[in-house]
Coordinates of C-alpha atoms in Angstrom, one line a residue:
Chain S
M1460 CA 115.6 118.3 118.2
K1461 CA 115.8 118.7 114.8
L1462 CA 119.4 117.9 114.9
T1463 CA 119.0 114.5 116.6
I1464 CA 116.6 113.3 114.3
R1465 CA 118.7 114.6 111.3
L1466 CA 121.7 112.2 113.1
L1467 CA 119.0 109.3 113.4
R1468 CA 118.8 109.6 109.9
Y1469 CA 122.1 109.8 108.3
L1470 CA 122.9 106.9 111.2
L1471 CA 119.7 104.9 110.0
M1472 CA 121.0 105.4 106.2
I1473 CA 124.8 104.0 107.0
V1474 CA 123.2 101.0 109.1
L1475 CA 121.1 100.3 105.7
T1476 CA 123.9 100.6 103.8
L1477 CA 126.1 98.2 105.7
I1478 CA 123.2 95.8 105.7
F1479 CA 123.3 95.5 102.0
I1480 CA 126.9 96.4 100.7
F1481 CA 128.8 94.4 103.1
P1482 CA 127.5 91.0 101.6
F1483 CA 128.9 91.8 98.3
F1484 CA 132.1 93.2 100.1
W1485 CA 132.5 89.9 101.9
M1486 CA 132.2 88.1 98.5
I1487 CA 134.7 89.8 96.7
S1488 CA 137.4 89.9 99.7
T1489 CA 136.9 86.0 99.9
S1490 CA 137.2 85.4 96.4
L1491 CA 140.5 86.8 96.3
K1492 CA 141.9 85.1 99.5
T1493 CA 143.6 81.5 99.8
Y1494 CA 141.9 78.7 101.2
I1495 CA 143.6 79.0 104.6
E1496 CA 142.7 82.8 104.5
S1497 CA 139.0 82.0 103.9
I1498 CA 138.5 79.6 107.1
Q1499 CA 140.8 81.2 109.3
F1500 CA 139.2 81.9 112.4
P1501 CA 138.7 85.3 113.5
P1502 CA 138.3 86.0 109.7
A1503 CA 140.3 88.7 108.2
M1504 CA 138.4 91.6 106.6
L1505 CA 140.9 91.8 103.4
P1506 CA 143.2 89.0 101.8
K1507 CA 147.0 89.6 102.1
S1508 CA 147.3 89.1 98.7
L1509 CA 145.2 89.0 95.9
Q1510 CA 144.4 85.3 94.7
F1511 CA 143.4 86.5 91.0
S1512 CA 144.0 82.6 90.4
N1513 CA 140.8 81.7 92.3
Y1514 CA 139.1 83.3 89.1
A1515 CA 140.7 81.4 86.8
E1516 CA 140.1 78.4 88.6
A1517 CA 136.6 79.2 89.1
W1518 CA 136.1 80.1 85.0
E1519 CA 137.7 76.4 84.6
R1520 CA 135.8 74.2 87.0
V1521 CA 132.3 75.9 86.0
R1522 CA 133.1 76.0 82.3
F1523 CA 132.2 79.3 82.4
F1524 CA 132.5 79.7 78.4
H1525 CA 130.4 77.1 77.7
F1526 CA 127.5 77.9 80.2
G1527 CA 128.1 81.7 79.3
M1528 CA 127.3 81.2 75.9
N1529 CA 124.3 79.2 76.6
S1530 CA 123.1 82.2 78.8
I1531 CA 123.9 84.5 75.9
I1532 CA 121.7 82.4 73.4
V1533 CA 118.9 81.5 75.4
T1534 CA 119.1 85.7 76.6
V1535 CA 119.2 86.9 73.4
L1536 CA 116.7 84.8 71.3
T1537 CA 114.0 85.2 74.2
M1538 CA 114.1 88.7 73.9
I1539 CA 114.0 88.7 70.1
G1540 CA 110.9 86.3 70.3
Q1541 CA 109.4 88.6 72.5
L1542 CA 109.8 91.4 70.0
F1543 CA 108.1 89.3 67.8
V1544 CA 105.4 87.8 70.1
C1545 CA 104.5 90.7 72.5
V1546 CA 105.1 93.8 70.6
P1547 CA 102.2 93.3 67.9
A1548 CA 99.5 91.9 70.4
A1549 CA 100.5 95.0 72.5
Y1550 CA 99.6 97.4 69.7
A1551 CA 96.1 95.6 68.8
F1552 CA 95.6 95.5 72.3
A1553 CA 96.1 99.3 72.6
R1554 CA 95.2 100.6 69.6
K1555 CA 92.5 98.3 67.8
K1556 CA 88.7 98.0 68.6
F1557 CA 88.1 94.2 67.9
A1558 CA 85.2 92.0 69.1
L1559 CA 86.9 89.5 71.4
S1560 CA 89.4 92.2 72.3
G1561 CA 88.7 92.2 76.1
F1562 CA 88.1 88.4 76.2
F1563 CA 91.8 88.0 74.5
F1564 CA 93.2 90.8 77.1
A1565 CA 92.0 88.7 79.9
L1566 CA 93.5 85.5 79.2
V1567 CA 96.9 86.9 78.1
L1568 CA 96.0 88.5 82.2
V1569 CA 95.6 85.3 83.5
D1570 CA 99.2 84.6 83.2
L1571 CA 99.9 87.7 85.4
M1572 CA 97.7 86.6 88.2
L1573 CA 98.9 82.9 88.4
P1574 CA 102.6 82.5 88.5
A1575 CA 103.7 79.5 86.2
Q1576 CA 105.0 77.8 89.5
V1577 CA 101.5 76.9 90.4
T1578 CA 101.1 74.6 86.9
F1579 CA 104.9 74.1 86.3
V1580 CA 104.2 70.2 86.5
P1581 CA 101.7 70.2 83.6
I1582 CA 104.1 72.4 81.4
Y1583 CA 107.1 70.7 82.2
V1584 CA 104.9 67.0 80.7
L1585 CA 103.4 68.9 77.9
L1586 CA 107.0 70.0 76.7
S1587 CA 108.1 66.9 77.0
D1588 CA 105.7 65.4 74.8
F1589 CA 106.8 68.3 72.3
G1590 CA 110.6 67.1 72.8
W1591 CA 111.6 69.9 74.0
I1592 CA 113.4 69.1 77.7
D1593 CA 117.1 70.0 77.1
T1594 CA 117.0 71.8 74.1
Y1595 CA 117.0 75.8 73.0
Q1596 CA 113.9 75.8 71.9
G1597 CA 112.4 74.5 75.3
L1598 CA 114.1 77.4 77.2
I1599 CA 113.0 79.8 74.6
V1600 CA 109.7 79.6 73.0
P1601 CA 107.5 79.6 76.3
F1602 CA 109.3 82.5 77.2
T1603 CA 108.7 84.8 73.9
F1604 CA 105.1 85.1 75.5
S1605 CA 105.2 87.2 78.8
S1606 CA 102.0 88.6 80.0
F1607 CA 103.7 91.5 81.7
T1608 CA 105.8 92.5 78.6
I1609 CA 102.6 92.8 76.9
F1610 CA 100.9 94.9 79.4
F1611 CA 103.8 97.4 79.8
M1612 CA 104.0 97.7 76.0
T1613 CA 99.8 98.0 75.6
Q1614 CA 100.4 100.7 78.6
A1615 CA 102.9 102.1 76.4
F1616 CA 101.7 102.0 72.8
K1617 CA 98.1 103.6 74.4
Q1618 CA 99.9 106.8 75.3
I1619 CA 101.0 107.3 72.1
N1620 CA 99.2 110.6 70.3
S1621 CA 96.5 109.1 67.7
E1622 CA 96.3 112.4 65.5
L1623 CA 99.8 111.2 64.2
L1624 CA 98.7 107.9 63.5
D1625 CA 95.5 109.4 61.6
A1626 CA 97.9 112.0 59.8
A1627 CA 100.0 109.0 58.9
R1628 CA 96.7 106.7 57.6
L1629 CA 95.8 109.8 55.7
D1630 CA 99.3 109.7 53.8
K1631 CA 98.5 106.5 53.3
A1632 CA 101.1 104.7 55.5
T1633 CA 100.8 100.9 55.4
E1634 CA 100.3 99.3 58.7
L1635 CA 103.9 97.9 58.7
K1636 CA 105.3 101.2 58.0
I1637 CA 103.2 102.9 60.9
M1638 CA 104.3 100.0 63.1
V1639 CA 108.0 100.2 62.3
R1640 CA 108.4 104.0 61.6
I1641 CA 106.2 105.6 63.8
M1642 CA 105.0 103.4 67.0
L1643 CA 108.7 101.8 67.9
P1644 CA 110.9 104.8 67.4
I1645 CA 108.1 106.3 69.8
A1646 CA 107.9 103.7 72.4
K1647 CA 111.5 103.1 72.1
P1648 CA 112.3 103.7 75.5
Y1649 CA 109.6 101.3 76.7
I1650 CA 111.0 98.8 75.0
I1651 CA 114.4 98.9 76.1
T1652 CA 113.0 99.0 79.4
V1653 CA 111.2 95.7 79.2
M1654 CA 114.0 93.9 77.3
L1655 CA 116.0 94.9 80.6
F1656 CA 113.7 93.4 82.6
T1657 CA 113.7 90.3 80.1
A1658 CA 117.5 90.0 79.8
I1659 CA 118.0 90.3 83.6
G1660 CA 115.2 87.9 84.4
K1661 CA 116.4 85.3 81.6
W1662 CA 119.9 85.7 83.0
N1663 CA 119.0 85.1 86.4
D1664 CA 116.7 82.2 85.8
Y1665 CA 117.3 79.4 88.1
F1666 CA 113.9 77.9 88.3
W1667 CA 112.6 77.2 84.8
T1668 CA 116.6 76.1 83.3
L1669 CA 116.5 73.2 86.4
I1670 CA 113.2 72.1 85.5
L1671 CA 113.6 72.1 82.0
T1672 CA 117.0 70.9 81.4
N1673 CA 118.9 67.2 82.5
S1674 CA 122.0 67.3 81.0
E1675 CA 124.5 70.5 80.9
S1676 CA 124.3 70.9 76.8
V1677 CA 121.8 73.8 76.9
R1678 CA 122.0 74.8 80.9
T1679 CA 122.8 78.2 81.5
L1680 CA 125.4 80.0 84.1
P1681 CA 123.1 80.3 87.4
I1682 CA 123.1 76.1 87.7
A1683 CA 126.4 75.4 86.4
V1684 CA 127.9 78.2 88.9
K1685 CA 125.9 77.0 91.9
G1686 CA 127.3 73.3 91.5
L1687 CA 130.6 74.9 92.3
L1688 CA 129.1 74.4 96.0
D1689 CA 128.1 70.6 95.4
V1690 CA 131.6 69.3 95.9
G1691 CA 132.2 65.7 96.9
D1692 CA 134.0 65.6 99.7
G1693 CA 132.0 68.0 101.9
V1694 CA 134.7 70.6 102.0
N1695 CA 133.6 73.6 100.0
Q1696 CA 136.0 76.3 98.8
W1697 CA 134.2 79.3 99.5
N1698 CA 137.4 81.6 97.8
I1699 CA 136.4 79.2 94.4
S1700 CA 132.9 79.4 94.9
M1701 CA 132.9 83.3 95.3
A1702 CA 135.0 84.2 92.8
G1703 CA 132.5 82.1 90.8
N1704 CA 129.5 83.9 92.0
V1705 CA 131.4 87.1 91.3
L1706 CA 132.1 86.4 87.4
L1707 CA 128.0 85.3 87.5
M1708 CA 127.0 88.6 89.2
A1709 CA 129.4 90.9 87.1
P1710 CA 127.6 91.3 83.6
V1711 CA 124.2 92.0 85.7
L1712 CA 125.8 94.3 87.8
V1713 CA 128.1 96.5 85.6
L1714 CA 124.7 96.7 83.4
Y1715 CA 123.3 98.1 86.7
L1716 CA 126.1 100.5 87.2
I1717 CA 125.8 101.9 83.5
A1718 CA 121.6 102.0 83.4
N1719 CA 120.9 102.4 87.0
R1720 CA 118.6 105.2 87.3
F1721 CA 117.3 104.3 84.2
I1722 CA 116.5 100.5 85.3
K1723 CA 115.3 102.2 88.6
N1724 CA 113.1 104.0 87.0
A1725 CA 111.9 101.0 84.9
F1726 CA 111.1 99.1 87.7
V1727 CA 108.8 101.3 89.2
Y1728 CA 106.8 102.5 86.3
G1729 CA 106.6 99.0 85.5
G1730 CA 105.7 97.7 88.9
I1731 CA 102.8 100.3 89.5
K1732 CA 101.0 100.6 86.5
Chain B
M47 CA 104.4 89.3 31.0
Q48 CA 102.7 92.1 29.6
E49 CA 101.5 93.2 32.9
N50 CA 104.8 93.5 33.9
I51 CA 105.7 96.4 31.7
P52 CA 104.2 99.6 33.2
S53 CA 105.1 98.5 36.8
K54 CA 109.0 98.1 35.4
Q55 CA 108.4 101.9 33.9
L56 CA 107.0 102.8 37.3
H57 CA 109.9 101.0 38.8
Y58 CA 112.5 102.8 36.9
R59 CA 110.7 106.5 37.3
K60 CA 110.5 106.4 41.2
G61 CA 114.4 104.9 41.0
G62 CA 113.4 102.1 43.4
P63 CA 113.1 98.6 43.1
S64 CA 110.6 98.2 46.0
L65 CA 107.6 99.2 43.8
N66 CA 107.8 96.5 41.4
K67 CA 104.8 94.6 41.1
P68 CA 105.4 91.2 43.0
G69 CA 106.7 93.6 45.6
R70 CA 103.9 95.7 45.9
L71 CA 101.6 92.7 45.7
L72 CA 103.5 91.2 48.9
S73 CA 103.2 94.6 50.9
R74 CA 99.7 95.4 50.0
A75 CA 98.7 91.5 51.3
L76 CA 101.1 91.9 54.1
N77 CA 99.2 95.4 55.1
K78 CA 96.0 93.7 54.9
V79 CA 97.2 90.7 57.1
L80 CA 98.8 93.2 59.7
Q81 CA 95.5 95.5 59.5
N82 CA 93.9 92.4 61.5
P83 CA 93.9 92.1 64.9
Y84 CA 93.7 88.7 65.3
V85 CA 96.4 88.0 63.3
L86 CA 98.5 90.5 65.5
I87 CA 97.4 89.0 68.9
A88 CA 97.6 85.4 67.3
P89 CA 101.0 84.4 68.2
A90 CA 101.0 85.7 71.8
V91 CA 97.2 84.4 72.6
I92 CA 98.5 80.8 71.5
L93 CA 101.2 80.8 73.5
A94 CA 99.4 81.7 76.7
S95 CA 96.5 79.0 76.0
L96 CA 99.5 76.4 75.5
F97 CA 101.4 77.6 78.5
S98 CA 98.8 79.0 81.1
V99 CA 95.4 77.9 80.2
Y100 CA 96.1 74.3 78.9
P101 CA 98.4 73.4 82.0
I102 CA 95.7 74.5 84.6
L103 CA 92.9 72.2 82.7
F104 CA 95.6 69.6 81.9
A105 CA 96.4 69.6 85.9
V106 CA 92.7 69.1 86.8
K107 CA 92.4 66.1 84.4
V108 CA 95.7 64.1 85.5
S109 CA 94.9 64.9 89.1
F110 CA 92.0 62.1 88.6
M111 CA 94.6 59.8 87.4
N112 CA 97.2 57.4 88.2
W113 CA 100.2 58.1 85.9
D114 CA 103.0 55.8 86.2
V115 CA 105.5 57.7 84.6
V116 CA 108.1 54.5 83.7
T117 CA 105.5 52.4 81.9
G118 CA 103.2 55.7 80.9
E119 CA 100.1 53.7 82.2
Q120 CA 97.4 55.8 83.0
S121 CA 94.0 54.8 84.9
F122 CA 91.2 56.5 86.7
A123 CA 92.2 57.0 90.0
G124 CA 89.2 59.2 91.2
L125 CA 90.1 61.0 94.4
D126 CA 92.9 58.8 95.3
N127 CA 95.6 61.4 94.6
Y128 CA 93.6 64.0 96.6
R129 CA 93.0 61.7 99.7
S130 CA 96.6 60.8 99.7
I131 CA 97.9 64.6 99.8
F132 CA 95.2 64.8 102.9
A133 CA 96.7 61.9 104.3
D134 CA 100.4 63.0 104.0
P135 CA 101.6 64.7 107.2
D136 CA 104.3 66.5 104.7
A137 CA 101.4 68.2 103.6
I138 CA 100.2 69.7 106.9
Q139 CA 103.8 71.1 107.7
V140 CA 104.5 72.3 104.1
L141 CA 101.4 74.4 104.4
K142 CA 102.2 75.7 108.2
N143 CA 105.7 76.9 106.8
T144 CA 104.3 78.3 103.5
L145 CA 101.9 80.1 105.7
I146 CA 104.5 81.3 108.5
Y147 CA 107.2 82.1 105.5
A148 CA 104.3 84.5 103.6
F149 CA 103.2 86.2 106.5
F150 CA 106.7 87.1 107.9
T151 CA 108.0 87.9 104.6
V152 CA 105.0 89.8 103.2
C153 CA 104.4 91.7 107.0
F154 CA 108.3 92.7 107.4
G155 CA 108.5 93.3 103.9
L156 CA 105.9 95.6 104.0
V157 CA 106.8 97.6 107.3
F158 CA 110.4 98.0 106.3
A159 CA 109.5 99.0 102.9
V160 CA 107.3 102.0 104.0
A161 CA 110.2 102.9 106.5
I162 CA 113.0 102.9 104.2
G163 CA 110.6 104.5 101.8
I164 CA 110.0 107.4 104.2
L165 CA 113.6 107.6 104.9
L166 CA 114.5 107.9 101.5
Q167 CA 111.7 109.8 100.5
K168 CA 113.8 113.3 99.7
S169 CA 115.4 112.4 96.5
T170 CA 119.4 114.1 97.4
F171 CA 122.5 112.4 96.1
L172 CA 123.0 110.5 99.4
T173 CA 119.3 108.9 99.4
N174 CA 119.6 107.9 95.7
L175 CA 122.9 106.3 96.4
V176 CA 121.7 104.6 99.5
Q177 CA 118.3 103.3 97.1
S178 CA 120.9 102.3 94.8
V179 CA 122.8 100.1 97.0
I180 CA 119.3 98.6 98.5
F181 CA 117.7 97.7 95.0
T182 CA 121.2 96.0 93.7
P183 CA 120.1 92.7 95.0
H184 CA 117.0 92.7 93.7
I185 CA 118.6 92.7 90.2
V186 CA 121.3 90.0 91.0
S187 CA 120.1 86.1 90.6
F188 CA 118.8 84.2 93.8
V189 CA 121.7 82.0 93.0
S190 CA 124.1 84.4 93.6
V191 CA 122.5 86.0 96.6
T192 CA 122.1 82.5 98.1
I193 CA 125.8 81.5 97.5
M194 CA 126.2 84.8 99.4
W195 CA 124.1 84.4 102.2
M196 CA 124.8 80.6 102.5
W197 CA 128.8 81.7 103.2
L198 CA 127.6 84.4 105.5
L199 CA 125.1 82.0 107.7
D200 CA 128.0 79.2 107.2
P201 CA 127.6 77.3 110.8
Q202 CA 131.2 77.0 111.2
M203 CA 133.1 79.5 109.3
G204 CA 130.3 82.5 108.8
I205 CA 131.1 85.7 109.5
V206 CA 127.3 86.2 111.3
N207 CA 128.0 83.3 113.7
Y208 CA 131.5 84.9 114.6
L209 CA 129.9 88.5 115.2
L210 CA 127.1 86.6 117.4
K211 CA 129.7 85.2 119.4
M212 CA 132.0 88.5 119.7
L213 CA 128.6 89.9 120.8
G214 CA 127.9 87.5 123.6
F215 CA 125.3 85.4 121.6
E216 CA 125.0 81.7 120.9
P217 CA 125.8 80.9 117.0
Q218 CA 123.0 79.5 115.5
L219 CA 122.7 76.7 112.6
W220 CA 121.1 78.8 110.3
M221 CA 119.9 77.0 107.6
M222 CA 121.1 73.6 108.8
G223 CA 119.1 73.8 111.4
P224 CA 115.3 72.6 112.2
K225 CA 114.5 75.5 114.0
T226 CA 116.2 78.2 112.2
S227 CA 116.0 77.2 108.4
L228 CA 112.8 78.4 108.2
L229 CA 114.0 81.9 109.4
S230 CA 116.9 81.9 107.4
I231 CA 115.0 81.6 104.1
V232 CA 112.8 84.4 105.4
I233 CA 116.0 86.9 106.0
V234 CA 117.6 86.4 102.4
S235 CA 113.8 86.5 100.9
I236 CA 113.1 89.7 102.7
W237 CA 116.9 91.0 101.8
K238 CA 116.6 90.3 98.3
G239 CA 113.4 92.2 97.7
I240 CA 113.4 94.7 100.0
G241 CA 114.7 97.3 97.7
F242 CA 112.2 96.9 94.7
S243 CA 109.4 97.4 97.9
A244 CA 111.1 100.4 99.3
M245 CA 111.1 101.8 95.4
L246 CA 107.5 101.3 94.8
V247 CA 106.8 103.0 98.4
I248 CA 108.9 106.2 97.4
A249 CA 107.1 106.1 93.9
G250 CA 103.9 106.2 95.8
L251 CA 105.1 108.7 97.8
Q252 CA 105.9 111.1 95.5
G253 CA 102.5 110.6 94.2
I254 CA 100.7 112.4 97.3
P255 CA 100.3 116.1 97.2
K256 CA 102.3 118.1 98.8
Y257 CA 99.7 120.6 100.2
I258 CA 97.8 117.7 102.0
Y259 CA 101.1 117.9 104.2
E260 CA 100.9 121.5 104.7
A261 CA 97.6 121.5 105.5
A262 CA 98.1 119.1 108.1
K263 CA 101.0 121.3 109.3
L264 CA 98.5 124.1 109.4
D265 CA 96.3 122.1 111.7
R266 CA 99.2 121.2 113.9
S267 CA 99.1 117.5 113.4
G268 CA 101.9 115.5 114.7
R269 CA 104.7 113.3 113.2
W270 CA 103.0 110.4 114.1
S271 CA 99.4 111.3 113.5
T272 CA 100.3 112.8 109.9
L273 CA 102.1 108.9 109.0
F274 CA 99.0 107.5 110.5
R275 CA 96.3 109.3 109.3
I276 CA 97.6 110.7 106.1
T277 CA 100.7 109.4 104.8
I278 CA 99.5 105.6 105.0
P279 CA 95.7 106.2 103.9
L280 CA 97.2 108.1 100.9
L281 CA 99.6 105.5 99.9
S282 CA 97.3 102.5 100.5
P283 CA 96.7 101.7 96.8
T284 CA 100.4 101.1 96.7
L285 CA 100.4 99.4 99.9
F286 CA 97.5 96.8 98.5
F287 CA 99.3 96.2 95.2
M288 CA 102.5 95.1 97.3
L289 CA 100.0 93.3 99.5
I290 CA 98.5 91.4 96.8
T291 CA 102.0 90.7 94.3
S292 CA 104.1 89.9 97.3
T293 CA 101.6 87.5 98.6
I294 CA 101.5 85.7 95.6
G295 CA 105.4 85.7 95.1
A296 CA 106.0 84.4 98.6
F297 CA 103.6 81.4 98.0
S298 CA 105.2 80.2 94.9
S299 CA 108.9 80.7 96.6
F300 CA 111.0 77.9 95.0
D301 CA 114.7 79.0 94.3
V302 CA 115.4 80.2 98.0
V303 CA 114.2 76.8 99.3
N304 CA 116.2 74.9 96.7
L305 CA 119.0 76.6 96.7
M306 CA 119.5 77.2 100.3
T307 CA 118.0 74.5 102.2
G308 CA 116.5 72.1 99.9
G309 CA 113.5 72.3 102.2
G310 CA 115.6 70.4 105.0
P311 CA 116.1 69.5 107.4
Q312 CA 113.4 67.1 108.3
G313 CA 111.1 69.3 105.8
S314 CA 111.4 72.2 108.3
S315 CA 111.7 75.1 105.4
N316 CA 109.8 73.0 103.1
L317 CA 107.5 75.2 100.7
I318 CA 104.6 74.2 98.6
V319 CA 106.0 74.9 95.3
H320 CA 109.6 73.1 96.5
W321 CA 107.2 70.2 97.7
I322 CA 105.3 69.8 94.5
Y323 CA 108.7 69.6 92.6
Q324 CA 109.8 66.7 95.2
I325 CA 106.8 64.4 94.5
G326 CA 106.8 65.5 90.5
F327 CA 110.4 65.3 89.9
L328 CA 112.2 63.5 92.4
K329 CA 109.3 60.8 93.3
F330 CA 107.8 61.1 90.2
Q331 CA 104.3 60.9 91.3
L332 CA 102.9 62.9 88.8
G333 CA 99.2 62.0 89.7
K334 CA 99.9 63.6 92.9
A335 CA 102.1 66.3 91.9
M336 CA 98.9 67.9 89.8
A337 CA 96.4 67.4 92.4
A338 CA 98.6 69.3 95.0
S339 CA 99.2 71.6 91.9
V340 CA 95.1 72.1 91.5
L341 CA 95.2 72.8 95.5
F342 CA 97.7 74.9 95.5
L343 CA 95.7 77.3 92.4
I344 CA 92.8 77.2 94.6
L345 CA 94.8 78.5 97.7
I346 CA 96.5 81.3 95.5
G347 CA 93.0 82.4 94.1
F348 CA 91.1 82.1 97.7
I349 CA 94.1 84.2 99.1
S350 CA 93.9 86.8 96.5
L351 CA 90.2 87.1 96.9
M352 CA 90.6 87.7 100.5
N353 CA 93.2 90.2 100.0
F354 CA 90.8 92.1 97.9
M355 CA 87.6 91.3 100.3
F356 CA 89.6 92.8 103.3
F357 CA 91.6 95.2 102.0
S358 CA 90.2 97.1 98.9
K359 CA 87.4 98.3 101.5
K360 CA 90.5 100.4 103.1
V361 CA 92.1 101.3 100.4
H362 CA 91.7 105.2 99.7
Y363 CA 92.0 106.7 96.5

C-alpha cells in the first residue's frame, strides 16, 4: 500500500514535469530545425542537424538590437524610478506617524485592489494629453509608482528594529544618513527582491507597451518578437518564430536559473504578506 | 565673507570638504525636508492619484459624453453610452465568455494548485526541482508562452493534434475554432499561472503546525478526512487570498486573448478588457469604452465584495 502510493507520487511528478518541460523542449527543438523539418509529419523530436542560422535570421528580422536596447532602457529606468518614488514612501508609511498616513496608504492600496486594466482607456487619454504616447517617459514614469513595491517595502521596513534607529538618532545621524546607511543596507534583500519583480514584469510587459506605443521607435522586445508570427503570406515559419522566442526568454531564464531559490522565496513572500 | 572663516577652519581641522558652511546648511535643509513624511510620500501619492484615482473619476465623467476622437468634439450624451452597451449583443457574449473563463481558470487553478502543493509539500531535491519546473512559465512573458502554445496547438502542424490523432481522438481547431478557442486560452492561462499558486499553497502548508497532524494520526483520522477536516480548513486564509487575487486577475486578462485569438473567431473568446480595448482603440468610441470601464469597475468591486461575504465566514484563522 505504502509502496503504491509512493510510486503514484513519482509517476505524478514525472507527468507534471513533462507537461511543463515539454513545451520548452519543443520550442528549442523547433528553433534548431530547418523549415521543412519543422512542418513534417510525423514530427521529428530532434533536428537532424542544428540550424543555428535560424537564430541569426530571427535576430535580424526582429531587429533584436534596437528593441532589446529599448527593453533594457525601459526596464532599468523603471527600476531606478521606483527606488526614488516607492522606497521613501514605504519608509514614511512604515516608520513615521503622521495624521493622514492611513488615508494615503489606502490611496496607494486602491491600485493594488483595482488592476490598471480597469482604467487603461482614461490612462491612455491622460498620457496622450501629456504628449507621452510613443515616448520613453510614457513607458517609464507611470510605472515608477508601484503599489506592490510600496506595500512590500513597507512590510520590510516595519521589521527593522526601532532601537537601532533610536540609537542612530541619539548619535545625531541625519535622516538621509539613517535612510542610506542603516535602512537600505538592512532592507537590501527585500529591495533586490522587489527590483527582480519589477525587472521581470517590465521586461515581459506586453499590454502597456502595446497600448502606449504606435511606432517602433520606443517599442520593446515582446511586441517585436510577436511580430515574427504576423507574416503576410500566411505561412508561418515556426522554426524562426521559435528561435526569436528563445532569444526573448533567454535573459529571464538565465536570471531564473541563477537566482532560482531566491526568486521562488521572493514570490511566495511577496504573494502572501 | 567674514562668516566663512570659522567654517573654513573647521573644514581644515576635520580634514573633509563636506562640512563647509553652505554644504552644512544644505544638508541641514535636506534633513529637515526628509524628516517631513509628506515630502517622502509626495511623489508616490501624486503618481497614484494621477494614474489610479484620477482615471476612475475621468472615466465616470467621459462615460456620460459623446467624444469624437477625430474632431475632438465633446458633448453631453446622458446615458446613451450605457444604453448602447446594454443593447450591444457583443456585450452579453463578452460577459458570458469572461464568466466562463474566470470560473474555469479560478476553480481548476485552485484545485490543481492544492493537489500539486500537497504532492510537492515535502522539501526534497526532487520536489524542489519539480517546483522550479512548474514555476518557470510564471516568470516568462505571456508573449513567449502564447507563441509556444500556438505552435503546440496549431491545427495542421501542431504536436497536440498529432498526439490526439495517434491516440485515436479527433484533431481540434483549438484557438481557431469557435467551440475550442475559449478552452485554449483557459488551458494556457492555467498552465502559466499554476506554478505560482502551487507555491503559495506550499508556503501555506508549511505554516500548519506539525502537532495537529500528529494529533489527527492518534485519533486515527484517515487520509481524506485529514485533508478535508484539517488541511483545507487550516489552509483557508491562503486559499481565500488566492481566490480573490486570481478572480480579479482572471477578469482583467488581456494578453492571452489578444495574442492567441484576438477575441475570435466570431467573438467566441473575447473577454471584457480586450473588448474595451477594441471599442476604444480600434473603433475609437471613447465614450462607450469609458462607460464599459465604469461598468467593469462596478463588476470587479461587486465580485470582490461577494468573495468577501461568502468566503470570509468559512475562513479559519
